[in-house]
Amino acid sequence: DTSVLNLYLCLECALAGLKKGESMGAYCNDSLTFSPNHTFASSQNLRFSKHVHDNVHGNIYLDPLFLKFVDTEEFQRLRDLKQLGMTHMVYPGAVHSRFEHSLGVYWLAGEAVHKLKAHQGLELGIDQFDVQTVKLAGLLHDIGHGPFSHLFEREFLPRVLKGSKWSHEQMSVKLIDHIVDKHHIEIDTGIIRRVKEMVFASSEFPLPKTAKEKHFLYDIVANGRNGIDVDKFDYIVRDSRACDLGCNFQFQRLMETMRVLDDEICYRAKDYLTVYKLFTTRADLYRTVYTHAKVKAIELMVVDALLKANHYLDIASHVQDPSQYWKLDDTIIKTIETAPDQELREARDLILRIRRRDLYQFCNEYAVPQDKMENFKDVTAKDIICSQKTSGVILREEDVVVSNVRIDLTRGMHNPFECIKFFKDYDSEEKFSISNDRISHLLPTSYQDMIVRVYSKKPELVCK
């Protein structure tokens, strides 16, 4: 039979290819070849690694050391933290979690440090200690994150813990120590110390003097120097995909061509616009997704629900103790919603309003002029009430809520490119900054937007 003979010949060819160490996928389609995602497989013993398939990066391999952290209740908690909080109420596909984001950052951190080691390993002195440290920092960078994206940390806690400087980076550091002690993980204390320093790298807390050694490694996961890091590489692509938005930023280009000069990761001058797309794509996500007017309305309602439930559930008390904090996740909403306790009635009613789409009503917004931004103070509900006219319905402070939105290119009102260094080509040892006017006159001269949005808690007060 001819068909059987053809099938046999095809199998013979495929097997011959496999004997040479080639992938069957390469023979499936002349226009589509499948290359392995694991670019440094030869240096790893994959037999002892766990294989996870990620819908953004493909195959991710977790070595035994990292599995000791992943297979803990503290890390598995990240499955119950949606990466974008309540955004899924507007963008239904945005249900991905901090768990998969953390795996993605772990993977990209490993890819980045391996590429630097392959190209400059001897020159920079990158060893296995460094590789494991950077990968573990990527894996655990968000271990202390609160529920509902940044809402918990930036909008709820400041209202119940007056004057508190609590941050999820601080809790991440506490949880790392807690996990190591509780689960008796045998790991070099030097790795743990540097992992915690790398988690802090993008925060306002100063790094210790020990972090000055191989400082470029601290820029891979959370870059406090100029904002270019694998954390952003992952969430920009992952969030865009989940919300079905186009993303023309290609982080792979930056990872392939980056180079360390004078202890700093630098980029080819010709990749200036790729770097620019990183910041503008992030700003677009903030404008169209993260601070969407309806998303903010729902978040404001969640904040009010948490505030009303806090006196009974004592939610804020969890943030001081890592042994209690890991129990706090997005399911707190379901706890409030299903609890019969009379003390939770007001909070429960707010959650019910969200379910029934009876949301706080957007009234109006004001874009702060560029020349007023520097000294502009956040607008409050009291400011709105004091400025209302006496005719018609008289609003009370509790009827109104204000959202002060800031969207920037990672460095507030400053140009992030001032802190980024470039090089001309691989034969050059000189690093330099590039000013906007050397690239294009179409690039922005302002680097931050401020928008004041006013919402009514009672829809009936809003004119239709």
Coordinates of C-alpha atoms in Angstrom, one line a residue:
D1 CA 0.0 0.0 0.0
T2 CA 1.5 3.3 -1.1
S3 CA 0.1 5.4 1.8
V4 CA 1.5 2.9 4.3
L5 CA 4.9 3.0 2.5
N6 CA 4.9 6.9 2.6
L7 CA 4.0 6.9 6.3
Y8 CA 6.8 4.4 7.0
L9 CA 9.3 6.6 5.0
C10 CA 8.2 9.7 7.0
L11 CA 8.7 7.9 10.3
E12 CA 12.1 6.7 9.1
C13 CA 13.1 10.3 8.4
A14 CA 11.8 11.5 11.7
L15 CA 13.6 8.8 13.6
A16 CA 16.8 9.6 11.7
G17 CA 16.5 13.2 12.8
L18 CA 15.9 12.2 16.4
K19 CA 19.1 10.0 16.4
K20 CA 21.0 13.2 15.5
G21 CA 19.4 15.0 18.5
E22 CA 17.0 17.0 16.4
S23 CA 13.4 17.7 17.2
M24 CA 10.5 16.1 15.4
G25 CA 8.8 19.5 15.5
A26 CA 11.3 20.8 12.9
Y27 CA 9.8 18.5 10.3
C28 CA 6.2 19.3 10.9
N29 CA 6.0 22.5 8.7
D30 CA 8.5 24.2 6.6
S31 CA 7.3 27.6 7.6
L32 CA 7.0 26.9 11.3
T33 CA 9.9 25.4 13.3
F34 CA 9.7 24.6 17.0
S35 CA 12.8 25.5 18.9
P36 CA 13.1 24.7 22.6
N37 CA 12.5 27.5 25.0
H38 CA 15.2 26.2 27.4
T39 CA 18.2 27.9 25.9
F40 CA 20.7 26.7 28.5
A41 CA 19.5 23.1 28.7
S42 CA 23.0 21.7 28.2
S43 CA 24.1 23.2 31.6
Q44 CA 21.2 21.8 33.5
N45 CA 20.2 18.3 34.4
L46 CA 16.5 18.4 33.4
R47 CA 15.8 15.0 34.8
F48 CA 15.6 16.5 38.3
S49 CA 13.6 19.6 37.2
K50 CA 9.9 20.1 37.2
H51 CA 8.5 21.0 33.8
V52 CA 5.7 23.7 33.8
H53 CA 4.1 24.9 30.6
D54 CA 3.4 28.6 30.7
N55 CA 1.1 30.3 28.2
V56 CA 3.5 33.2 27.7
H57 CA 7.0 31.8 27.9
G58 CA 6.4 28.1 27.0
N59 CA 8.3 25.5 28.9
I60 CA 9.6 26.6 32.3
Y61 CA 11.9 24.3 34.3
L62 CA 12.0 24.4 38.1
D63 CA 15.1 23.0 39.7
P64 CA 14.8 21.1 43.0
L65 CA 16.0 24.1 45.1
F66 CA 13.3 26.3 43.8
L67 CA 10.6 23.6 44.1
K68 CA 11.3 23.6 47.9
F69 CA 9.9 27.2 47.9
V70 CA 7.1 26.7 45.3
D71 CA 5.7 23.7 47.1
T72 CA 4.8 25.6 50.3
E73 CA 1.5 27.1 51.3
E74 CA 3.0 30.5 51.4
F75 CA 4.0 30.4 47.7
Q76 CA 0.8 28.6 46.6
R77 CA -1.1 31.5 48.2
L78 CA -0.1 33.4 45.0
R79 CA -2.6 31.3 43.1
D80 CA -5.4 33.2 44.9
L81 CA -4.1 36.6 44.2
K82 CA -5.2 37.9 40.8
Q83 CA -2.4 39.8 39.1
L84 CA -4.7 42.7 38.2
G85 CA -7.0 42.6 41.1
M86 CA -10.6 43.6 40.1
T87 CA -9.7 44.3 36.5
H88 CA -11.4 41.0 35.4
M89 CA -14.7 42.7 36.2
V90 CA -14.1 44.9 33.1
Y91 CA -11.6 42.7 31.1
P92 CA -12.9 39.2 31.7
G93 CA -9.7 37.5 30.6
A94 CA -7.6 39.2 33.3
V95 CA -7.9 36.3 35.7
H96 CA -4.2 35.3 35.7
S97 CA -2.5 35.2 39.1
R98 CA 0.7 36.3 40.8
F99 CA 1.7 32.6 40.8
E100 CA 2.2 32.4 37.1
H101 CA 3.7 35.9 37.0
S102 CA 6.2 34.8 39.6
L103 CA 7.1 31.7 37.6
G104 CA 7.5 34.0 34.5
V105 CA 9.9 36.4 36.3
Y106 CA 11.9 33.4 37.7
W107 CA 12.3 32.1 34.2
L108 CA 13.2 35.5 32.6
A109 CA 15.6 36.2 35.5
G110 CA 17.3 32.9 34.8
E111 CA 17.5 33.6 31.0
A112 CA 19.0 37.1 31.6
V113 CA 21.7 36.0 34.0
H114 CA 22.6 33.0 31.8
K115 CA 22.9 35.2 28.7
L116 CA 25.2 37.6 30.6
K117 CA 27.2 34.6 31.9
A118 CA 27.5 33.1 28.4
H119 CA 28.8 36.4 26.9
Q120 CA 30.7 38.0 29.8
G121 CA 30.9 35.3 32.4
L122 CA 34.6 35.3 32.9
E123 CA 34.9 39.1 32.7
L124 CA 32.1 39.7 35.2
G125 CA 32.9 36.7 37.5
I126 CA 29.3 35.3 37.3
D127 CA 29.2 32.0 39.1
Q128 CA 26.5 29.4 40.1
F129 CA 25.9 31.3 43.3
D130 CA 24.9 34.4 41.4
V131 CA 22.7 32.4 39.0
Q132 CA 20.7 30.8 41.8
T133 CA 20.4 34.1 43.7
V134 CA 19.0 36.0 40.7
K135 CA 16.5 33.2 39.8
L136 CA 15.3 32.8 43.4
A137 CA 14.9 36.6 43.7
G138 CA 12.7 36.5 40.5
L139 CA 10.7 33.6 42.0
L140 CA 10.0 35.3 45.4
H141 CA 9.9 39.0 44.4
D142 CA 6.1 39.1 44.9
I143 CA 5.7 36.6 47.7
G144 CA 4.6 39.3 50.1
H145 CA 2.1 41.0 47.8
G146 CA -1.3 41.9 49.1
P147 CA -4.8 41.1 47.8
F148 CA -6.3 43.0 44.8
S149 CA -3.1 44.1 43.1
H150 CA -1.8 47.4 44.7
L151 CA -5.2 48.4 46.1
F152 CA -4.6 46.7 49.5
E153 CA -1.2 48.4 50.0
R154 CA -1.8 51.8 48.6
E155 CA -5.5 52.5 49.3
F156 CA -6.7 50.3 52.2
L157 CA -3.7 50.1 54.6
P158 CA -3.0 53.9 54.7
R159 CA -6.6 54.4 55.9
V160 CA -6.3 51.9 58.8
L161 CA -2.7 52.1 59.7
K162 CA -2.1 55.8 59.9
G163 CA 1.5 56.8 59.2
S164 CA 2.5 53.2 58.4
K165 CA 5.3 52.7 55.8
W166 CA 4.2 49.0 55.2
S167 CA 5.2 47.7 51.8
H168 CA 4.9 44.3 50.1
E169 CA 8.6 44.3 49.6
Q170 CA 9.1 44.4 53.4
M171 CA 6.6 41.5 53.8
S172 CA 8.3 39.6 51.0
V173 CA 11.6 39.7 53.0
K174 CA 9.9 38.6 56.2
L175 CA 8.1 35.7 54.4
I176 CA 11.4 34.5 52.8
D177 CA 12.9 34.1 56.2
H178 CA 9.7 32.6 57.5
I179 CA 9.5 30.0 54.7
V180 CA 13.2 29.0 55.1
D181 CA 12.7 28.5 58.9
K182 CA 9.3 26.9 58.9
H183 CA 10.0 24.4 56.1
H184 CA 13.6 23.7 57.1
I185 CA 15.0 24.6 53.6
E186 CA 18.7 24.0 53.5
I187 CA 20.2 26.9 51.5
D188 CA 23.3 29.1 51.7
T189 CA 22.5 32.1 54.0
G190 CA 24.5 34.3 51.6
I191 CA 22.0 33.5 48.9
I192 CA 19.1 34.4 51.1
R193 CA 20.7 37.6 52.2
R194 CA 21.3 38.7 48.6
V195 CA 17.8 37.6 47.5
K196 CA 16.3 39.8 50.1
E197 CA 18.5 42.7 48.9
M198 CA 17.4 42.1 45.3
V199 CA 13.7 42.2 46.3
F200 CA 14.3 45.6 47.9
A201 CA 16.3 46.9 44.9
S202 CA 13.5 48.9 43.3
S203 CA 12.0 50.2 46.6
E204 CA 12.7 53.4 48.4
F205 CA 14.8 51.6 51.0
P206 CA 18.6 52.0 50.5
L207 CA 20.6 48.9 49.6
P208 CA 23.4 47.9 52.0
K209 CA 27.0 48.4 51.1
T210 CA 27.4 44.7 50.3
A211 CA 25.0 45.1 47.4
K212 CA 27.6 47.3 45.6
E213 CA 29.4 44.1 44.6
K214 CA 28.2 43.0 41.1
H215 CA 25.5 45.7 41.3
F216 CA 24.3 44.8 37.8
L217 CA 22.8 41.6 39.2
Y218 CA 20.5 43.7 41.3
D219 CA 19.1 45.4 38.2
I220 CA 17.8 42.2 36.6
V221 CA 14.6 41.5 38.7
A222 CA 13.7 44.9 40.3
N223 CA 15.7 47.7 38.7
G224 CA 15.7 50.7 41.0
R225 CA 18.3 52.4 38.8
N226 CA 16.3 52.9 35.6
G227 CA 13.2 50.7 35.7
I228 CA 14.2 48.2 33.0
D229 CA 13.8 44.7 34.6
V230 CA 12.3 41.3 33.9
D231 CA 9.4 41.9 36.2
K232 CA 8.1 44.5 33.7
F233 CA 9.1 42.3 30.8
D234 CA 6.7 39.6 32.1
Y235 CA 3.8 41.6 33.3
I236 CA 3.6 43.8 30.3
V237 CA 3.4 40.9 27.9
R238 CA 1.2 38.8 30.2
D239 CA -1.3 41.5 31.0
S240 CA -1.6 42.6 27.4
R241 CA -2.2 39.0 26.4
A242 CA -4.8 38.4 29.1
C243 CA -6.7 41.6 28.2
D244 CA -6.4 40.8 24.5
L245 CA -4.5 44.0 23.7
G246 CA -1.8 44.3 21.2
C247 CA 1.8 44.5 22.4
N248 CA 4.5 45.5 20.1
F249 CA 7.2 45.6 22.8
Q250 CA 9.8 42.9 22.3
F251 CA 11.7 42.3 25.5
Q252 CA 13.7 39.5 23.7
R253 CA 15.6 42.0 21.7
L254 CA 16.8 43.8 24.8
M255 CA 17.7 40.5 26.5
E256 CA 19.7 39.3 23.5
T257 CA 21.8 42.4 23.1
M258 CA 22.3 43.8 26.6
R259 CA 25.8 44.1 27.9
V260 CA 27.4 45.1 31.2
L261 CA 29.8 48.1 31.2
D262 CA 31.2 49.5 34.5
D263 CA 28.9 47.3 36.6
E264 CA 25.8 48.5 34.8
I265 CA 23.5 46.8 32.2
C266 CA 23.6 48.8 29.0
Y267 CA 21.8 48.6 25.7
R268 CA 22.7 49.1 22.1
A269 CA 22.0 52.6 20.9
K270 CA 20.0 51.3 18.0
D271 CA 17.6 49.7 20.5
Y272 CA 16.6 53.1 22.0
L273 CA 13.1 52.9 20.5
T274 CA 12.6 49.3 21.9
V275 CA 13.4 50.7 25.4
Y276 CA 11.0 53.6 24.7
K277 CA 8.2 51.1 23.8
L278 CA 8.7 49.4 27.2
F279 CA 7.8 52.5 29.0
T280 CA 5.0 53.7 26.6
T281 CA 3.4 50.2 26.6
R282 CA 3.4 50.2 30.4
A283 CA 1.9 53.7 30.4
D284 CA -0.8 52.5 27.9
L285 CA -1.7 49.6 30.2
Y286 CA -2.1 52.0 33.1
R287 CA -4.3 54.3 31.1
T288 CA -6.5 51.7 29.4
V289 CA -6.5 48.8 31.9
Y290 CA -5.1 49.4 35.4
T291 CA -6.8 52.8 35.9
H292 CA -9.8 52.3 33.7
A293 CA -12.7 54.4 35.1
K294 CA -14.9 51.4 35.7
V295 CA -12.0 49.4 37.2
K296 CA -11.3 52.2 39.6
A297 CA -15.0 52.5 40.6
I298 CA -15.0 48.8 41.5
E299 CA -11.7 49.1 43.4
L300 CA -13.1 52.1 45.4
M301 CA -16.0 49.9 46.4
V302 CA -13.7 47.1 47.5
V303 CA -11.7 49.5 49.6
D304 CA -14.9 50.7 51.3
A305 CA -16.0 47.1 51.9
L306 CA -12.6 46.2 53.4
L307 CA -12.8 49.3 55.6
K308 CA -16.2 48.4 56.9
A309 CA -15.2 44.8 57.5
N310 CA -11.8 45.6 59.1
H311 CA -13.2 46.4 62.6
Y312 CA -14.8 42.9 62.8
L313 CA -12.4 40.7 60.8
D314 CA -9.3 42.7 61.9
I315 CA -7.8 42.4 58.4
A316 CA -5.0 44.9 58.9
S317 CA -3.6 42.9 61.8
H318 CA -2.4 40.2 59.4
V319 CA 0.3 42.5 57.9
Q320 CA 2.6 42.4 60.8
D321 CA 3.1 38.7 61.2
P322 CA 4.1 36.5 58.2
S323 CA 2.7 33.4 59.9
Q324 CA -0.7 35.0 59.6
Y325 CA -0.2 37.1 56.5
W326 CA 0.0 34.2 54.1
K327 CA -3.7 33.4 55.0
L328 CA -4.8 36.7 53.5
D329 CA -5.7 36.7 49.8
D330 CA -8.5 37.7 47.3
T331 CA -10.9 35.2 48.9
I332 CA -11.5 37.8 51.7
I333 CA -14.3 39.1 49.4
K334 CA -16.1 35.7 49.4
T335 CA -15.6 35.6 53.2
I336 CA -17.4 38.9 53.6
E337 CA -20.0 38.1 51.0
T338 CA -21.1 34.7 52.5
A339 CA -20.7 35.5 56.3
P340 CA -24.0 35.8 58.1
D341 CA -22.7 38.2 60.8
Q342 CA -24.6 41.3 61.2
E343 CA -21.4 43.2 61.8
L344 CA -20.5 42.6 58.1
R345 CA -23.8 43.7 56.7
E346 CA -22.6 47.0 55.2
A347 CA -19.5 45.5 53.7
R348 CA -21.6 42.6 52.4
D349 CA -24.0 45.0 50.7
L350 CA -21.2 46.7 48.9
I351 CA -19.9 43.4 47.5
L352 CA -23.5 42.6 46.4
R353 CA -23.7 45.9 44.6
I354 CA -20.5 45.0 42.7
R355 CA -22.0 41.6 41.8
R356 CA -25.2 43.3 40.5
R357 CA -23.2 46.0 38.7
D358 CA -24.7 48.7 40.8
L359 CA -21.4 50.6 40.9
Y360 CA -20.2 54.0 42.1
Q361 CA -21.1 56.3 39.2
F362 CA -18.4 58.2 37.4
C363 CA -19.2 61.9 37.3
N364 CA -16.3 63.8 35.7
E365 CA -12.6 64.0 35.5
Y366 CA -10.0 66.7 35.3
A367 CA -6.6 66.4 33.6
V368 CA -4.1 68.5 35.6
P369 CA -2.2 71.0 33.4
Q370 CA 1.5 70.2 33.0
D371 CA 2.6 73.5 34.6
K372 CA 0.5 72.8 37.7
M373 CA 1.6 69.2 38.3
E374 CA 4.6 69.8 40.5
N375 CA 2.7 71.5 43.3
F376 CA -0.6 69.9 42.8
K377 CA -2.1 68.2 45.9
D378 CA -4.5 65.3 45.8
V379 CA -8.1 66.3 45.7
T380 CA -10.4 64.9 48.4
A381 CA -14.1 64.4 48.8
K382 CA -14.1 67.4 51.2
D383 CA -12.7 69.6 48.4
I384 CA -15.5 68.6 46.1
I385 CA -18.2 69.3 48.7
C386 CA -16.7 72.7 49.6
S387 CA -16.7 73.8 46.0
Q388 CA -20.3 72.8 45.2
K389 CA -23.0 75.4 44.4
T390 CA -25.8 75.8 46.8
S391 CA -28.6 75.4 44.3
G392 CA -30.1 71.9 43.7
V393 CA -29.1 68.7 45.6
I394 CA -26.7 69.3 48.4
L395 CA -24.0 66.6 48.5
R396 CA -22.4 65.3 51.7
E397 CA -18.8 64.2 52.0
E398 CA -19.9 60.5 52.4
D399 CA -21.7 60.7 49.0
V400 CA -18.6 61.4 47.0
V401 CA -15.3 59.6 46.4
V402 CA -12.3 60.9 44.5
S403 CA -9.6 59.0 42.7
N404 CA -6.3 60.7 42.0
V405 CA -4.6 58.9 39.1
R406 CA -1.0 59.2 38.2
I407 CA 0.4 57.7 35.0
D408 CA 4.1 58.0 34.3
L409 CA 7.1 56.3 32.6
T410 CA 8.3 54.8 35.9
R411 CA 10.2 57.9 37.3
G412 CA 7.3 60.3 38.0
M413 CA 7.8 63.7 36.3
H414 CA 11.4 62.8 35.2
N415 CA 12.6 61.3 32.0
P416 CA 13.7 57.6 32.7
F417 CA 16.1 57.7 29.8
E418 CA 18.4 60.0 31.7
C419 CA 19.3 57.0 33.9
I420 CA 19.7 54.5 31.0
K421 CA 23.1 53.9 29.4
F422 CA 23.7 52.8 25.9
F423 CA 26.7 51.6 23.8
K424 CA 27.4 52.0 20.1
D425 CA 28.6 48.4 19.3
Y426 CA 30.3 45.5 20.8
D427 CA 33.7 46.8 20.0
S428 CA 33.1 49.9 22.0
E429 CA 33.8 50.2 25.8
E430 CA 32.1 53.6 26.1
K431 CA 28.6 53.9 27.6
F432 CA 26.5 57.1 27.2
S433 CA 23.0 58.5 27.6
I434 CA 20.9 59.5 24.7
S435 CA 18.7 62.6 24.8
N436 CA 15.3 62.6 23.1
D437 CA 16.2 65.3 20.5
R438 CA 18.9 63.0 19.1
I439 CA 16.3 60.4 18.2
S440 CA 13.0 62.1 17.3
H441 CA 11.2 65.4 17.9
L442 CA 8.0 63.4 18.2
L443 CA 9.0 62.0 21.6
P444 CA 7.2 63.5 24.7
T445 CA 8.5 66.4 26.7
S446 CA 6.3 65.5 29.7
Y447 CA 6.6 62.2 31.5
Q448 CA 3.6 62.1 33.8
D449 CA -0.2 62.5 33.6
M450 CA -2.3 63.4 36.6
I451 CA -6.1 62.9 36.4
V452 CA -8.7 63.6 39.1
R453 CA -11.8 61.5 38.8
V454 CA -15.0 62.1 40.9
Y455 CA -17.5 59.3 41.6
S456 CA -20.9 59.3 43.3
K457 CA -21.5 56.5 45.7
K458 CA -25.2 56.9 45.0
P459 CA -26.2 56.5 41.4
E460 CA -29.4 58.4 41.9
L461 CA -27.4 61.6 42.6
V462 CA -25.9 61.6 39.1
C463 CA -27.7 63.4 36.3
K464 CA -28.5 61.1 33.4

